[in-house]
């Protein structure tokens, strides 16, 4: 049925360990049950730039923070525009695209090292190409996230330290405030059972769809 329906682009954001990947899968099911064609994707991507970024995050390749911020923006442009499975094209064709992280991740994470306005400027072309219908921020206590990560991983990546996670969370809120006139953002309480959090996400999505008058 894709084609007769409005394409949708929802982004799930949150600090590491907040449960984004579980929640995004379940949100995908929600749209599929409504008969929609759904594409679930994430950033960094598994394309050429994304693979390089992963090496930098793991410490395998040393890098300047401005370089990594610029690479994330380039990975995003490729994610939007590449001919094979670019997001822009899918949304234009009426699909529902759900993305685990997008430019607010850049604003929050890279602001630890470089000026946030600079990161916003570096991503301005991406914002012109495609703004999310909404960004859903899953807000979970950083202590809880940190404990989950410690349980699941042998060693943690560049940003997976408790003080950084606290700072990143605050930077997300700073970015939401700075861009409140340009972006639709919903903060979802991400503490509690998975099902409970998913219910909150679906409620927020329904509300946004009603507001934007988009057809489910
Ligand atoms: P994450 O979604 O946590 O990947 P994983 O599947 O390994 O859990 O993303 C990896 C890291 O990349 C995460 O610490 C946040 C960071 N990141 C940035 O610093 N800038 C960005 O623009 C994006 C998209 C992610």
mmCIF file of C-alpha atoms and ligand atoms in Angstrom:
data_model
loop_
_atom_site.group_PDB
_atom_site.id
_atom_site.type_symbol
_atom_site.label_atom_id
_atom_site.label_comp_id
_atom_site.label_asym_id
_atom_site.label_seq_id
_atom_site.Cartn_x
_atom_site.Cartn_y
_atom_site.Cartn_z
ATOM 1 C CA UNK A 1 0.000 0.000 0.000
ATOM 2 C CA UNK A 2 3.059 2.200 0.216
ATOM 3 C CA UNK A 3 2.685 5.078 -2.179
ATOM 4 C CA UNK A 4 -0.855 6.129 -1.170
ATOM 5 C CA UNK A 5 0.333 6.868 2.321
ATOM 6 C CA UNK A 6 2.520 9.588 3.723
ATOM 7 C CA UNK A 7 6.107 8.618 4.298
ATOM 8 C CA UNK A 8 7.197 8.950 7.902
ATOM 9 C CA UNK A 9 10.552 9.419 9.546
ATOM 10 C CA UNK A 10 10.900 8.848 13.284
ATOM 11 C CA UNK A 11 14.192 8.952 15.148
ATOM 12 C CA UNK A 12 14.901 7.260 18.464
ATOM 13 C CA UNK A 13 17.571 8.876 20.589
ATOM 14 C CA UNK A 14 19.088 8.283 24.005
ATOM 15 C CA UNK A 15 22.337 7.668 25.816
ATOM 16 C CA UNK A 16 24.143 4.334 25.410
ATOM 17 C CA UNK A 17 22.305 1.486 27.131
ATOM 18 C CA UNK A 18 18.904 3.211 27.217
ATOM 19 C CA UNK A 19 17.182 0.407 25.282
ATOM 20 C CA UNK A 20 16.773 2.131 21.921
ATOM 21 C CA UNK A 21 17.318 -0.963 19.795
ATOM 22 C CA UNK A 22 14.653 -3.040 21.602
ATOM 23 C CA UNK A 23 12.163 -0.193 21.508
ATOM 24 C CA UNK A 24 12.733 0.614 17.844
ATOM 25 C CA UNK A 25 12.105 -3.022 16.847
ATOM 26 C CA UNK A 26 8.818 -3.028 18.722
ATOM 27 C CA UNK A 27 7.805 0.299 17.205
ATOM 28 C CA UNK A 28 8.502 -1.224 13.789
ATOM 29 C CA UNK A 29 6.030 -4.018 14.653
ATOM 30 C CA UNK A 30 3.425 -1.413 15.568
ATOM 31 C CA UNK A 31 3.604 0.169 12.129
ATOM 32 C CA UNK A 32 3.699 -3.217 10.376
ATOM 33 C CA UNK A 33 0.498 -4.219 12.172
ATOM 34 C CA UNK A 34 -1.041 -1.115 10.672
ATOM 35 C CA UNK A 35 -0.075 -2.441 7.250
ATOM 36 C CA UNK A 36 2.860 -0.103 6.683
ATOM 37 C CA UNK A 37 6.127 -0.908 4.968
ATOM 38 C CA UNK A 38 8.786 -0.296 7.610
ATOM 39 C CA UNK A 39 12.534 0.217 7.324
ATOM 40 C CA UNK A 40 14.493 0.121 10.594
ATOM 41 C CA UNK A 41 18.003 1.522 10.409
ATOM 42 C CA UNK A 42 20.733 3.045 12.576
ATOM 43 C CA UNK A 43 23.713 5.390 12.778
ATOM 44 C CA UNK A 44 26.613 5.023 12.569
ATOM 45 C CA UNK A 45 25.708 3.002 9.455
ATOM 46 C CA UNK A 46 27.438 -0.135 8.205
ATOM 47 C CA UNK A 47 28.530 1.711 5.053
ATOM 48 C CA UNK A 48 32.133 2.699 4.271
ATOM 49 C CA UNK A 49 32.144 5.826 6.442
ATOM 50 C CA UNK A 50 30.278 4.086 9.271
ATOM 51 C CA UNK A 51 32.813 1.261 9.371
ATOM 52 C CA UNK A 52 35.645 3.779 9.694
ATOM 53 C CA UNK A 53 33.758 5.552 12.485
ATOM 54 C CA UNK A 54 33.363 2.281 14.437
ATOM 55 C CA UNK A 55 37.135 1.786 14.331
ATOM 56 C CA UNK A 56 37.582 5.271 15.765
ATOM 57 C CA UNK A 57 35.044 4.664 18.523
ATOM 58 C CA UNK A 58 36.777 1.464 19.585
ATOM 59 C CA UNK A 59 40.153 3.270 19.727
ATOM 60 C CA UNK A 60 41.595 1.152 16.904
ATOM 61 C CA UNK A 61 42.135 4.335 14.864
ATOM 62 C CA UNK A 62 43.151 7.565 16.647
ATOM 63 C CA UNK A 63 41.287 10.669 15.595
ATOM 64 C CA UNK A 64 40.681 14.351 16.307
ATOM 65 C CA UNK A 65 37.165 15.044 17.633
ATOM 66 C CA UNK A 66 36.351 17.556 14.884
ATOM 67 C CA UNK A 67 37.226 14.952 12.298
ATOM 68 C CA UNK A 68 34.955 12.366 13.878
ATOM 69 C CA UNK A 69 32.084 14.880 14.093
ATOM 70 C CA UNK A 70 32.484 15.671 10.397
ATOM 71 C CA UNK A 71 32.628 11.991 9.507
ATOM 72 C CA UNK A 72 29.374 11.334 11.380
ATOM 73 C CA UNK A 73 27.767 14.119 9.308
ATOM 74 C CA UNK A 74 29.134 12.543 6.095
ATOM 75 C CA UNK A 75 27.895 9.092 7.154
ATOM 76 C CA UNK A 76 24.474 10.693 7.685
ATOM 77 C CA UNK A 77 24.418 12.283 4.236
ATOM 78 C CA UNK A 78 25.239 8.906 2.722
ATOM 79 C CA UNK A 79 22.535 7.310 4.869
ATOM 80 C CA UNK A 80 20.032 9.801 3.482
ATOM 81 C CA UNK A 81 21.086 9.873 -0.142
ATOM 82 C CA UNK A 82 22.787 6.630 -1.206
ATOM 83 C CA UNK A 83 21.134 5.078 -4.239
ATOM 84 C CA UNK A 84 20.734 1.599 -2.834
ATOM 85 C CA UNK A 85 18.792 2.243 0.356
ATOM 86 C CA UNK A 86 18.819 5.986 1.052
ATOM 87 C CA UNK A 87 16.287 7.147 3.641
ATOM 88 C CA UNK A 88 15.128 10.196 1.647
ATOM 89 C CA UNK A 89 13.979 8.001 -1.208
ATOM 90 C CA UNK A 90 12.169 5.552 1.072
ATOM 91 C CA UNK A 91 10.240 8.304 2.818
ATOM 92 C CA UNK A 92 9.339 9.821 -0.574
ATOM 93 C CA UNK A 93 7.955 6.431 -1.603
ATOM 94 C CA UNK A 94 5.638 6.372 1.416
ATOM 95 C CA UNK A 95 7.594 4.064 3.702
ATOM 96 C CA UNK A 96 7.970 4.384 7.460
ATOM 97 C CA UNK A 97 11.635 4.838 8.344
ATOM 98 C CA UNK A 98 12.699 4.370 11.958
ATOM 99 C CA UNK A 99 16.245 5.419 12.723
ATOM 100 C CA UNK A 100 18.293 4.571 15.806
ATOM 101 C CA UNK A 101 20.209 7.888 16.283
ATOM 102 C CA UNK A 102 20.387 10.865 13.924
ATOM 103 C CA UNK A 103 21.776 14.393 14.189
ATOM 104 C CA UNK A 104 20.787 14.984 17.804
ATOM 105 C CA UNK A 105 23.322 12.264 18.691
ATOM 106 C CA UNK A 106 25.967 14.411 17.043
ATOM 107 C CA UNK A 107 24.852 17.516 18.920
ATOM 108 C CA UNK A 108 24.904 15.698 22.250
ATOM 109 C CA UNK A 109 28.040 13.573 21.885
ATOM 110 C CA UNK A 110 30.363 15.939 20.022
ATOM 111 C CA UNK A 111 29.443 18.899 22.218
ATOM 112 C CA UNK A 112 31.629 17.172 24.812
ATOM 113 C CA UNK A 113 34.628 18.270 22.751
ATOM 114 C CA UNK A 114 33.601 20.971 20.267
ATOM 115 C CA UNK A 115 31.141 23.856 20.165
ATOM 116 C CA UNK A 116 27.562 22.576 19.716
ATOM 117 C CA UNK A 117 26.635 25.330 17.257
ATOM 118 C CA UNK A 118 29.516 24.244 15.060
ATOM 119 C CA UNK A 119 28.183 20.655 15.063
ATOM 120 C CA UNK A 120 24.713 21.957 14.201
ATOM 121 C CA UNK A 121 26.189 23.913 11.286
ATOM 122 C CA UNK A 122 28.132 20.891 10.054
ATOM 123 C CA UNK A 123 24.832 18.993 9.937
ATOM 124 C CA UNK A 124 22.764 21.777 8.383
ATOM 125 C CA UNK A 125 22.709 20.115 4.969
ATOM 126 C CA UNK A 126 21.354 16.914 6.526
ATOM 127 C CA UNK A 127 18.619 18.902 8.263
ATOM 128 C CA UNK A 128 17.736 20.443 4.900
ATOM 129 C CA UNK A 129 17.576 17.054 3.219
ATOM 130 C CA UNK A 130 15.314 15.474 5.839
ATOM 131 C CA UNK A 131 13.990 16.503 9.221
ATOM 132 C CA UNK A 132 12.370 13.798 11.353
ATOM 133 C CA UNK A 133 8.606 13.932 11.857
ATOM 134 C CA UNK A 134 9.698 13.558 15.447
ATOM 135 C CA UNK A 135 12.707 12.666 17.557
ATOM 136 C CA UNK A 136 11.802 10.440 20.507
ATOM 137 C CA UNK A 137 14.318 10.654 23.318
ATOM 138 C CA UNK A 138 14.246 7.654 25.643
ATOM 139 C CA UNK A 139 15.278 9.112 28.939
ATOM 140 C CA UNK A 140 16.836 6.575 31.305
ATOM 141 C CA UNK A 141 18.872 7.263 34.415
ATOM 142 C CA UNK A 142 22.588 7.148 33.380
ATOM 143 C CA UNK A 143 23.435 4.883 36.358
ATOM 144 C CA UNK A 144 21.002 2.270 35.089
ATOM 145 C CA UNK A 145 22.394 2.539 31.546
ATOM 146 C CA UNK A 146 25.955 2.218 32.737
ATOM 147 C CA UNK A 147 25.183 -0.931 34.742
ATOM 148 C CA UNK A 148 23.481 -2.499 31.719
ATOM 149 C CA UNK A 149 26.493 -1.752 29.503
ATOM 150 C CA UNK A 150 28.945 -3.165 32.032
ATOM 151 C CA UNK A 151 26.977 -6.405 32.120
ATOM 152 C CA UNK A 152 26.850 -6.751 28.341
ATOM 153 C CA UNK A 153 30.349 -5.811 27.186
ATOM 154 C CA UNK A 154 33.926 -6.959 27.751
ATOM 155 C CA UNK A 155 35.187 -3.398 27.295
ATOM 156 C CA UNK A 156 33.367 -0.150 26.710
ATOM 157 C CA UNK A 157 33.654 2.308 23.800
ATOM 158 C CA UNK A 158 34.788 5.936 23.773
ATOM 159 C CA UNK A 159 31.592 7.474 25.199
ATOM 160 C CA UNK A 160 30.507 4.680 27.532
ATOM 161 C CA UNK A 161 31.704 6.116 30.852
ATOM 162 C CA UNK A 162 29.345 7.266 33.576
ATOM 163 C CA UNK A 163 30.446 10.916 33.800
ATOM 164 C CA UNK A 164 30.380 11.257 30.012
ATOM 165 C CA UNK A 165 26.940 9.672 29.908
ATOM 166 C CA UNK A 166 25.629 12.202 32.425
ATOM 167 C CA UNK A 167 27.107 15.036 30.361
ATOM 168 C CA UNK A 168 25.762 13.662 27.100
ATOM 169 C CA UNK A 169 22.263 13.476 28.585
ATOM 170 C CA UNK A 170 22.472 17.128 29.620
ATOM 171 C CA UNK A 171 23.760 18.085 26.177
ATOM 172 C CA UNK A 172 20.761 16.383 24.577
ATOM 173 C CA UNK A 173 18.476 18.620 26.623
ATOM 174 C CA UNK A 174 20.535 21.656 25.717
ATOM 175 C CA UNK A 175 20.220 20.783 22.023
ATOM 176 C CA UNK A 176 16.450 20.245 22.361
ATOM 177 C CA UNK A 177 16.160 23.684 23.914
ATOM 178 C CA UNK A 178 18.301 25.340 21.227
ATOM 179 C CA UNK A 179 16.309 23.796 18.383
ATOM 180 C CA UNK A 180 12.850 23.839 19.934
ATOM 181 C CA UNK A 181 11.460 26.102 17.185
ATOM 182 C CA UNK A 182 12.785 23.927 14.363
ATOM 183 C CA UNK A 183 12.393 20.348 15.594
ATOM 184 C CA UNK A 184 9.681 18.136 17.042
ATOM 185 C CA UNK A 185 11.042 16.311 20.072
ATOM 186 C CA UNK A 186 9.302 14.154 22.668
ATOM 187 C CA UNK A 187 11.044 13.030 25.845
ATOM 188 C CA UNK A 188 9.820 9.571 26.825
ATOM 189 C CA UNK A 189 10.285 8.266 30.351
ATOM 190 C CA UNK A 190 12.423 5.205 29.599
ATOM 191 C CA UNK A 191 12.553 3.833 33.140
ATOM 192 C CA UNK A 192 10.412 0.751 33.859
ATOM 193 C CA UNK A 193 9.373 -2.390 31.993
ATOM 194 C CA UNK A 194 10.062 -2.645 28.252
ATOM 195 C CA UNK A 195 6.305 -2.941 27.507
ATOM 196 C CA UNK A 196 5.510 0.096 29.600
ATOM 197 C CA UNK A 197 8.118 2.208 27.775
ATOM 198 C CA UNK A 198 6.856 0.944 24.411
ATOM 199 C CA UNK A 199 3.314 2.016 25.349
ATOM 200 C CA UNK A 200 4.577 5.530 26.075
ATOM 201 C CA UNK A 201 6.406 5.625 22.750
ATOM 202 C CA UNK A 202 3.328 4.491 20.796
ATOM 203 C CA UNK A 203 1.187 7.078 22.555
ATOM 204 C CA UNK A 204 3.657 9.830 21.620
ATOM 205 C CA UNK A 205 3.778 8.606 18.015
ATOM 206 C CA UNK A 206 -0.032 8.585 17.777
ATOM 207 C CA UNK A 207 -0.198 12.103 19.155
ATOM 208 C CA UNK A 208 2.369 13.367 16.664
ATOM 209 C CA UNK A 209 0.565 11.708 13.761
ATOM 210 C CA UNK A 210 -2.663 13.362 14.840
ATOM 211 C CA UNK A 211 -0.947 16.736 15.083
ATOM 212 C CA UNK A 212 0.735 16.512 11.689
ATOM 213 C CA UNK A 213 -2.459 15.085 10.115
ATOM 214 C CA UNK A 214 -0.430 12.349 8.503
ATOM 215 C CA UNK A 215 -2.255 9.228 7.426
ATOM 216 C CA UNK A 216 -1.397 6.044 9.297
HETATM 217 P P1 LIG B 1 25.256 3.147 19.377
HETATM 218 O O1 LIG B 1 23.933 3.363 18.785
HETATM 219 O O2 LIG B 1 25.337 3.209 20.840
HETATM 220 O O3 LIG B 1 25.851 1.800 18.807
HETATM 221 P P2 LIG B 1 25.922 0.333 19.433
HETATM 222 O O4 LIG B 1 25.068 -0.463 18.507
HETATM 223 O O5 LIG B 1 27.390 0.030 19.334
HETATM 224 O O6 LIG B 1 25.393 0.366 20.844
HETATM 225 O O7 LIG B 1 26.267 4.217 18.726
HETATM 226 C C1 LIG B 1 27.650 4.127 18.868
HETATM 227 C C2 LIG B 1 28.244 5.371 19.459
HETATM 228 O O8 LIG B 1 28.304 6.422 18.492
HETATM 229 C C3 LIG B 1 27.503 5.936 20.645
HETATM 230 O O9 LIG B 1 28.386 5.985 21.748
HETATM 231 C C4 LIG B 1 27.146 7.340 20.235
HETATM 232 C C5 LIG B 1 28.095 7.660 19.140
HETATM 233 N N1 LIG B 1 27.595 8.653 18.165
HETATM 234 C C6 LIG B 1 28.206 9.884 18.063
HETATM 235 O O10 LIG B 1 29.133 10.197 18.821
HETATM 236 N N2 LIG B 1 27.780 10.796 17.127
HETATM 237 C C7 LIG B 1 26.764 10.509 16.265
HETATM 238 O O11 LIG B 1 26.412 11.362 15.421
HETATM 239 C C8 LIG B 1 26.137 9.223 16.363
HETATM 240 C C9 LIG B 1 25.038 8.858 15.424
HETATM 241 C C10 LIG B 1 26.588 8.323 17.334
#
